[in-house]
Amino acid sequence: MGKGVLQRLTDALVERAGWGVHTAQDIAEEAKVALRAMATPGGMRGVVVEAAWLAAHTVLYPWGVIEEQLRPDGHYRHFRTDKLPPRQRGLVVSAMDAAGTPIVLVHGIGDNRSAFAVLSGALRRRGFGVVHAVNYSVLTALTGDVRRSAALLGAHIERICEQTGSDQVHVVGHSLGGLIARYYVQRLHGDSRVRSLVTLGTPHHGTLAAYLLPTPLTKQLRPGSDLLTELAEPTRPCRTRFVVVWSEMDQIIVPQRNARLDHPSLVVEEHQIRDSGHLSLPVDTRTLHVVVTAITRSDDSVTHPIVAGSEACQPPEVTDGHSAQSQPSG
C-alpha cells in the first residue's frame, strides 16, 4: 500500500471518527513505522508470506467450514509412548501436564479453523495431544456480538473439559478470537478454566479499520467502544496468564500498537514482531515458538487469589509480566 493511499485512508478514518489533530499525528507516525517495516528485507519477505498464505488460506477455507471432531484421548489412548516420534515422546515424558492440557484455537472475524491449519499441525507434531480449533458463524461479522460469542466459547470449553477430564485449557486467539477469549476470561470468570491465553494481532484497544464496516460487531471493535471501555475497567485479579503477540506491519489493527495489552489486573507478557502481516501471524514460526513456550512454562504458580467486595477491583501484587520482543528472523 503506497504512502499516499495509506495517508488518505488514515485521514478519512480520523475525520469520520471525529478525532483531533494529535490523534491523527499519532496514527500517521504508526503508518510510517509500518511502511519502514515493509521496506526492510524482513518486511518484504513478510509481504510475500502474507500474500502466499492468503492464497493458500483461500484454498483451505472450504475445508475449515467442517467442524473439527474433538479427540479427547490424545496420546494417552493406550498410555504408551513407545510408538510416538522422539519429539512427541520427549514432551510427554518431560512435561506430561503440558502435553495433556487441551489447546483451544479461536479464529478471527469472517474466518474459520483453517486459519490454524499450520499451527495446529505443528503443535500436534510437537507432542500436544489435544489441539482443538473451534468454529463460530461466518455471519458474526454482520450479526455477531463479542459478549454472546464469549459465552458460547465458555460453554464450548466446558464441554472440552468434560470430555477430556481436564480442569483447564490453553487458548490461542487470532484477531477477534483473542478478544472473544479475553472477554470470557476477564468478565465471565473464565480464568478458572483458561491457564494461559495467547492473542495474535488482537484489537485490545480497537482498530480504525472497524470504521470501514458499520455493523453491530465492528462498532464494538472501534477504539473507545462500550465493550472496550468495559474491558479496560478494573476487575478482580485474573488467574490467566496473557501472552500478547503483535506486529508493526499489521495492516488490520490500525494503529498497530492497539494490539498491545496493558491492564492493572492482568499479568501480560508481550512479544513484538516487526515484519509479519495480520493474516500470517498464525503461520509465523516465531508465533509457534511463543505459543509452545507459553504452554510449557512451569511458572503457573504465579496466580492471584480471587477476592470479594471492594478489594475485588484492586490490582494484584504483580501488575504485569516481563516484556519480550521477538526479533525478526533471518
Short mmCIF file of C-alpha atoms in Angstrom, two decimals:
data_model
loop_
_atom_site.label_atom_id
_atom_site.label_comp_id
_atom_site.label_asym_id
_atom_site.label_seq_id
_atom_site.Cartn_x
_atom_site.Cartn_y
_atom_site.Cartn_z
CA MET A 1 0.00 0.00 0.00
CA GLY A 2 1.51 3.32 -1.05
CA LYS A 3 2.15 6.10 1.40
CA GLY A 4 -0.35 8.43 -0.29
CA VAL A 5 -3.14 5.84 -0.20
CA LEU A 6 -2.40 4.98 3.41
CA GLN A 7 -2.40 8.62 4.40
CA ARG A 8 -5.74 9.27 2.65
CA LEU A 9 -7.29 6.26 4.34
CA THR A 10 -5.98 7.39 7.71
CA ASP A 11 -7.27 10.95 7.21
CA ALA A 12 -10.70 9.67 6.19
CA LEU A 13 -10.97 7.37 9.18
CA VAL A 14 -9.84 10.04 11.63
CA GLU A 15 -12.31 12.53 10.18
CA ARG A 16 -15.12 10.00 10.40
CA ALA A 17 -14.24 9.18 14.00
CA GLY A 18 -14.19 12.84 14.91
CA TRP A 19 -10.72 12.80 16.45
CA GLY A 20 -8.34 15.69 16.80
CA VAL A 21 -5.05 16.57 15.17
CA HIS A 22 -2.90 14.89 17.82
CA THR A 23 -4.61 11.56 17.25
CA ALA A 24 -4.13 11.99 13.50
CA GLN A 25 -0.43 12.69 14.03
CA ASP A 26 -0.08 9.60 16.23
CA ILE A 27 -1.72 7.44 13.59
CA ALA A 28 0.45 8.95 10.86
CA GLU A 29 3.53 8.02 12.92
CA GLU A 30 2.24 4.46 13.25
CA ALA A 31 1.74 4.35 9.48
CA LYS A 32 5.34 5.44 8.96
CA VAL A 33 6.54 2.68 11.29
CA ALA A 34 4.58 0.12 9.27
CA LEU A 35 5.97 1.44 6.00
CA ARG A 36 9.53 1.34 7.35
CA ALA A 37 8.97 -2.25 8.46
CA MET A 38 7.76 -3.16 4.96
CA ALA A 39 10.85 -1.56 3.41
CA THR A 40 13.24 -3.91 5.25
CA PRO A 41 14.28 -7.30 3.81
CA GLY A 42 12.23 -8.99 6.52
CA GLY A 43 9.28 -6.75 5.72
CA MET A 44 9.39 -7.60 2.02
CA ARG A 45 9.58 -11.25 2.95
CA GLY A 46 6.61 -10.72 5.23
CA VAL A 47 4.58 -9.21 2.39
CA VAL A 48 5.34 -12.25 0.24
CA VAL A 49 4.40 -14.64 3.06
CA GLU A 50 1.17 -12.72 3.67
CA ALA A 51 0.20 -12.97 0.01
CA ALA A 52 1.16 -16.66 -0.19
CA TRP A 53 -0.76 -17.53 2.95
CA LEU A 54 -3.80 -15.59 1.69
CA ALA A 55 -3.78 -17.73 -1.46
CA ALA A 56 -3.31 -20.97 0.50
CA HIS A 57 -5.91 -19.96 3.04
CA THR A 58 -8.44 -19.34 0.27
CA VAL A 59 -7.95 -22.92 -0.89
CA LEU A 60 -8.19 -24.32 2.65
CA TYR A 61 -11.21 -22.24 3.67
CA PRO A 62 -13.92 -24.70 2.44
CA TRP A 63 -12.23 -27.50 4.39
CA GLY A 64 -12.25 -25.34 7.51
CA VAL A 65 -16.04 -24.96 7.40
CA ILE A 66 -16.37 -28.58 8.56
CA GLU A 67 -16.47 -28.78 12.34
CA GLU A 68 -13.44 -30.46 13.86
CA GLN A 69 -14.17 -33.57 15.89
CA LEU A 70 -12.61 -33.47 19.34
CA ARG A 71 -10.12 -36.25 20.03
CA PRO A 72 -10.12 -36.20 23.83
CA ASP A 73 -7.67 -39.02 24.49
CA GLY A 74 -4.74 -37.64 22.52
CA HIS A 75 -1.55 -39.67 23.13
CA TYR A 76 -2.97 -41.37 26.19
CA ARG A 77 -5.33 -43.84 24.50
CA HIS A 78 -3.07 -46.76 25.44
CA PHE A 79 -0.89 -44.97 27.99
CA ARG A 80 2.17 -45.80 25.88
CA THR A 81 4.78 -43.60 24.29
CA ASP A 82 6.97 -46.13 22.50
CA LYS A 83 5.21 -45.59 19.17
CA LEU A 84 5.45 -41.81 19.32
CA PRO A 85 8.10 -39.89 17.34
CA PRO A 86 11.04 -38.72 19.52
CA ARG A 87 9.87 -35.10 19.71
CA GLN A 88 6.39 -36.06 20.89
CA ARG A 89 7.71 -38.68 23.29
CA GLY A 90 10.09 -36.15 24.83
CA LEU A 91 7.29 -33.70 25.60
CA VAL A 92 5.01 -36.38 27.04
CA VAL A 93 7.77 -37.72 29.29
CA SER A 94 9.19 -34.38 30.42
CA ALA A 95 6.02 -32.29 30.61
CA MET A 96 3.03 -34.62 30.72
CA ASP A 97 0.76 -31.93 32.18
CA ALA A 98 1.58 -29.54 29.34
CA ALA A 99 1.21 -32.28 26.72
CA GLY A 100 -2.18 -33.31 28.07
CA THR A 101 -3.78 -29.93 28.69
CA PRO A 102 -6.16 -29.15 25.80
CA ILE A 103 -5.26 -26.26 23.48
CA VAL A 104 -8.26 -24.38 22.09
CA LEU A 105 -7.76 -22.30 18.94
CA VAL A 106 -10.20 -19.44 18.22
CA HIS A 107 -10.15 -17.82 14.76
CA GLY A 108 -10.77 -14.24 13.69
CA ILE A 109 -13.63 -12.38 12.03
CA GLY A 110 -15.11 -13.97 8.90
CA ASP A 111 -12.67 -16.86 9.19
CA ASN A 112 -12.81 -20.48 10.31
CA ARG A 113 -10.49 -23.12 11.76
CA SER A 114 -8.48 -23.25 8.51
CA ALA A 115 -6.61 -20.21 9.86
CA PHE A 116 -4.86 -22.65 12.23
CA ALA A 117 -4.11 -25.39 9.69
CA VAL A 118 -0.36 -24.83 10.08
CA LEU A 119 -0.27 -24.03 13.80
CA SER A 120 -2.45 -26.95 14.90
CA GLY A 121 -0.38 -29.44 12.92
CA ALA A 122 2.85 -28.02 14.31
CA LEU A 123 1.56 -28.29 17.88
CA ARG A 124 0.48 -31.90 17.39
CA ARG A 125 3.85 -32.81 15.88
CA ARG A 126 5.50 -31.37 19.00
CA GLY A 127 3.55 -33.72 21.23
CA PHE A 128 0.48 -31.78 22.37
CA GLY A 129 -2.25 -34.39 22.49
CA VAL A 130 -5.46 -32.34 22.39
CA VAL A 131 -5.45 -29.43 19.94
CA HIS A 132 -8.95 -28.32 19.01
CA ALA A 133 -9.96 -25.43 16.74
CA VAL A 134 -13.47 -24.08 17.23
CA ASN A 135 -15.67 -22.51 14.57
CA TYR A 136 -18.18 -19.77 15.04
CA SER A 137 -20.58 -18.41 12.43
CA VAL A 138 -19.17 -16.58 9.41
CA LEU A 139 -22.10 -14.20 9.89
CA THR A 140 -20.54 -12.98 13.13
CA ALA A 141 -19.10 -10.01 11.21
CA LEU A 142 -22.63 -8.86 10.40
CA THR A 143 -24.80 -10.02 13.27
CA GLY A 144 -22.33 -11.01 15.96
CA ASP A 145 -21.66 -9.76 19.46
CA VAL A 146 -18.44 -10.29 21.40
CA ARG A 147 -20.23 -10.85 24.69
CA ARG A 148 -22.52 -13.53 23.28
CA SER A 149 -19.64 -15.19 21.43
CA ALA A 150 -17.62 -15.24 24.66
CA ALA A 151 -20.45 -17.03 26.47
CA LEU A 152 -20.66 -19.61 23.67
CA LEU A 153 -16.89 -20.08 23.84
CA GLY A 154 -17.18 -20.68 27.56
CA ALA A 155 -19.81 -23.36 27.01
CA HIS A 156 -17.58 -24.98 24.39
CA ILE A 157 -14.61 -25.01 26.77
CA GLU A 158 -16.77 -26.61 29.46
CA ARG A 159 -17.63 -29.42 27.03
CA ILE A 160 -13.95 -29.87 26.17
CA CYS A 161 -13.02 -30.13 29.85
CA GLU A 162 -15.83 -32.60 30.45
CA GLN A 163 -14.82 -34.81 27.53
CA THR A 164 -11.09 -34.74 28.24
CA GLY A 165 -11.23 -34.81 32.03
CA SER A 166 -9.01 -31.72 32.15
CA ASP A 167 -9.58 -28.94 34.66
CA GLN A 168 -8.05 -26.24 32.46
CA VAL A 169 -7.20 -25.38 28.87
CA HIS A 170 -4.84 -23.12 26.99
CA VAL A 171 -6.39 -20.77 24.43
CA VAL A 172 -4.83 -19.20 21.34
CA GLY A 173 -6.95 -16.49 19.73
CA HIS A 174 -6.24 -14.77 16.43
CA SER A 175 -7.59 -11.25 15.89
CA LEU A 176 -11.24 -11.13 17.04
CA GLY A 177 -10.83 -14.62 18.52
CA GLY A 178 -8.40 -13.22 21.07
CA LEU A 179 -10.87 -10.53 22.11
CA ILE A 180 -13.69 -13.05 22.48
CA ALA A 181 -11.45 -15.24 24.65
CA ARG A 182 -10.33 -12.24 26.68
CA TYR A 183 -13.92 -11.26 27.43
CA TYR A 184 -14.66 -14.81 28.55
CA VAL A 185 -11.60 -14.86 30.80
CA GLN A 186 -11.90 -11.36 32.18
CA ARG A 187 -15.66 -10.84 32.52
CA LEU A 188 -17.25 -14.30 32.60
CA HIS A 189 -14.93 -15.93 35.20
CA GLY A 190 -13.17 -17.93 32.51
CA ASP A 191 -9.87 -17.53 34.33
CA SER A 192 -10.83 -20.59 36.35
CA ARG A 193 -10.64 -22.65 33.15
CA VAL A 194 -8.05 -20.88 30.98
CA ARG A 195 -4.49 -21.32 32.23
CA SER A 196 -2.94 -19.12 29.54
CA LEU A 197 -4.35 -17.02 26.71
CA VAL A 198 -2.18 -16.18 23.71
CA THR A 199 -3.57 -13.42 21.49
CA LEU A 200 -2.27 -12.86 17.95
CA GLY A 201 -2.97 -9.48 16.37
CA THR A 202 -5.98 -8.86 18.62
CA PRO A 203 -7.53 -5.35 18.73
CA HIS A 204 -7.31 -4.99 22.51
CA HIS A 205 -7.70 -1.23 22.14
CA GLY A 206 -9.75 -1.35 18.95
CA THR A 207 -8.84 -0.65 15.34
CA LEU A 208 -9.68 2.15 12.94
CA ALA A 209 -10.36 -0.47 10.27
CA ALA A 210 -13.60 -1.20 12.15
CA TYR A 211 -14.99 2.07 10.77
CA LEU A 212 -14.97 0.58 7.28
CA LEU A 213 -17.87 -1.77 8.07
CA PRO A 214 -20.76 -0.32 10.13
CA THR A 215 -22.16 -3.46 11.79
CA PRO A 216 -23.00 -4.08 15.46
CA LEU A 217 -19.86 -6.19 15.85
CA THR A 218 -17.43 -3.79 14.18
CA LYS A 219 -18.81 -0.97 16.30
CA GLN A 220 -17.60 -2.96 19.31
CA LEU A 221 -14.12 -3.06 17.78
CA ARG A 222 -13.79 0.69 17.40
CA PRO A 223 -11.45 2.47 19.82
CA GLY A 224 -13.37 3.75 22.84
CA SER A 225 -16.41 1.50 22.29
CA ASP A 226 -18.60 0.45 25.20
CA LEU A 227 -17.18 -3.08 25.00
CA LEU A 228 -13.55 -1.97 25.09
CA THR A 229 -14.31 0.51 27.86
CA GLU A 230 -15.84 -2.33 29.87
CA LEU A 231 -12.75 -4.49 29.36
CA ALA A 232 -10.49 -1.61 30.42
CA GLU A 233 -12.25 -1.21 33.78
CA PRO A 234 -10.55 -2.55 36.93
CA THR A 235 -11.55 -6.10 37.74
CA ARG A 236 -10.79 -8.72 40.31
CA PRO A 237 -7.29 -10.18 39.89
CA CYS A 238 -7.21 -12.60 36.99
CA ARG A 239 -5.53 -16.01 37.24
CA THR A 240 -4.99 -16.44 33.50
CA ARG A 241 -1.56 -15.53 32.12
CA PHE A 242 -1.83 -13.39 28.98
CA VAL A 243 0.72 -13.62 26.18
CA VAL A 244 0.29 -10.95 23.52
CA VAL A 245 1.85 -11.12 20.05
CA TRP A 246 1.59 -8.07 17.80
CA SER A 247 3.28 -6.89 14.64
CA GLU A 248 4.44 -3.48 13.46
CA MET A 249 3.33 -4.47 9.96
CA ASP A 250 -0.23 -5.45 10.87
CA GLN A 251 -2.48 -3.95 8.21
CA ILE A 252 -5.77 -4.71 10.02
CA ILE A 253 -5.03 -3.37 13.50
CA VAL A 254 -4.66 0.40 12.99
CA PRO A 255 -2.75 1.80 14.75
CA GLN A 256 -0.68 -1.33 15.27
CA ARG A 257 0.06 -0.60 18.93
CA ASN A 258 -3.64 -1.15 19.68
CA ALA A 259 -2.87 -4.88 19.62
CA ARG A 260 -0.85 -4.43 22.81
CA LEU A 261 -2.47 -5.05 26.18
CA ASP A 262 -1.92 -3.09 29.36
CA HIS A 263 -4.31 -3.68 32.25
CA PRO A 264 -3.71 -3.30 36.01
CA SER A 265 -5.42 -6.59 36.86
CA LEU A 266 -3.80 -8.78 34.20
CA VAL A 267 -0.40 -10.44 34.03
CA VAL A 268 0.76 -9.77 30.47
CA GLU A 269 3.81 -10.96 28.56
CA GLU A 270 4.34 -9.12 25.29
CA HIS A 271 6.10 -10.20 22.09
CA GLN A 272 6.60 -7.73 19.27
CA ILE A 273 7.17 -8.95 15.73
CA ARG A 274 8.29 -6.37 13.24
CA ASP A 275 7.59 -7.91 9.86
CA SER A 276 4.53 -10.18 9.86
CA GLY A 277 1.20 -9.37 8.26
CA HIS A 278 -2.08 -9.81 10.11
CA LEU A 279 -3.27 -12.97 8.34
CA SER A 280 0.09 -14.74 8.50
CA LEU A 281 0.63 -14.29 12.26
CA PRO A 282 -0.71 -17.82 12.98
CA VAL A 283 1.76 -19.36 10.49
CA ASP A 284 4.81 -17.38 11.59
CA THR A 285 7.49 -19.63 13.12
CA ARG A 286 8.12 -17.03 15.82
CA THR A 287 4.47 -17.26 16.82
CA LEU A 288 4.77 -21.03 17.12
CA HIS A 289 7.78 -20.59 19.41
CA VAL A 290 5.87 -18.13 21.61
CA VAL A 291 2.86 -20.45 21.85
CA VAL A 292 4.93 -23.53 22.73
CA THR A 293 6.92 -21.58 25.32
CA ALA A 294 3.80 -20.12 26.92
CA ILE A 295 2.15 -23.53 27.22
CA THR A 296 5.16 -25.40 28.58
CA ARG A 297 6.26 -22.80 31.11
CA SER A 298 6.22 -24.12 34.64
CA ASP A 299 5.65 -20.83 36.48
CA ASP A 300 1.88 -21.17 36.68
CA SER A 301 2.20 -20.80 40.44
CA VAL A 302 2.14 -17.03 39.80
CA THR A 303 -1.59 -16.76 40.36
CA HIS A 304 -3.75 -14.26 42.16
CA PRO A 305 -6.36 -15.01 44.79
CA ILE A 306 -9.93 -14.13 43.91
CA VAL A 307 -11.25 -11.69 46.48
CA ALA A 308 -14.68 -10.27 47.09
CA GLY A 309 -16.14 -6.91 47.99
CA SER A 310 -14.33 -3.62 47.46
CA GLU A 311 -10.99 -5.40 47.24
CA ALA A 312 -12.06 -7.14 44.02
CA CYS A 313 -11.15 -4.13 41.91
CA GLN A 314 -7.67 -3.72 43.32
CA PRO A 315 -4.75 -4.74 41.09
CA PRO A 316 -2.77 -7.84 42.07
CA GLU A 317 0.65 -7.70 43.64
CA VAL A 318 2.26 -8.44 40.29
CA THR A 319 0.71 -5.96 37.89
CA ASP A 320 2.43 -7.03 34.72
CA GLY A 321 4.68 -9.70 33.35
CA HIS A 322 8.01 -9.20 31.66
CA SER A 323 8.03 -7.76 28.17
CA ALA A 324 9.83 -9.64 25.44
CA GLN A 325 10.48 -8.56 21.89
CA SER A 326 10.69 -11.20 19.21
CA GLN A 327 13.46 -10.37 16.80
CA PRO A 328 12.86 -10.73 13.07
CA SER A 329 14.29 -13.95 11.73
CA GLY A 330 16.95 -14.03 9.10
#
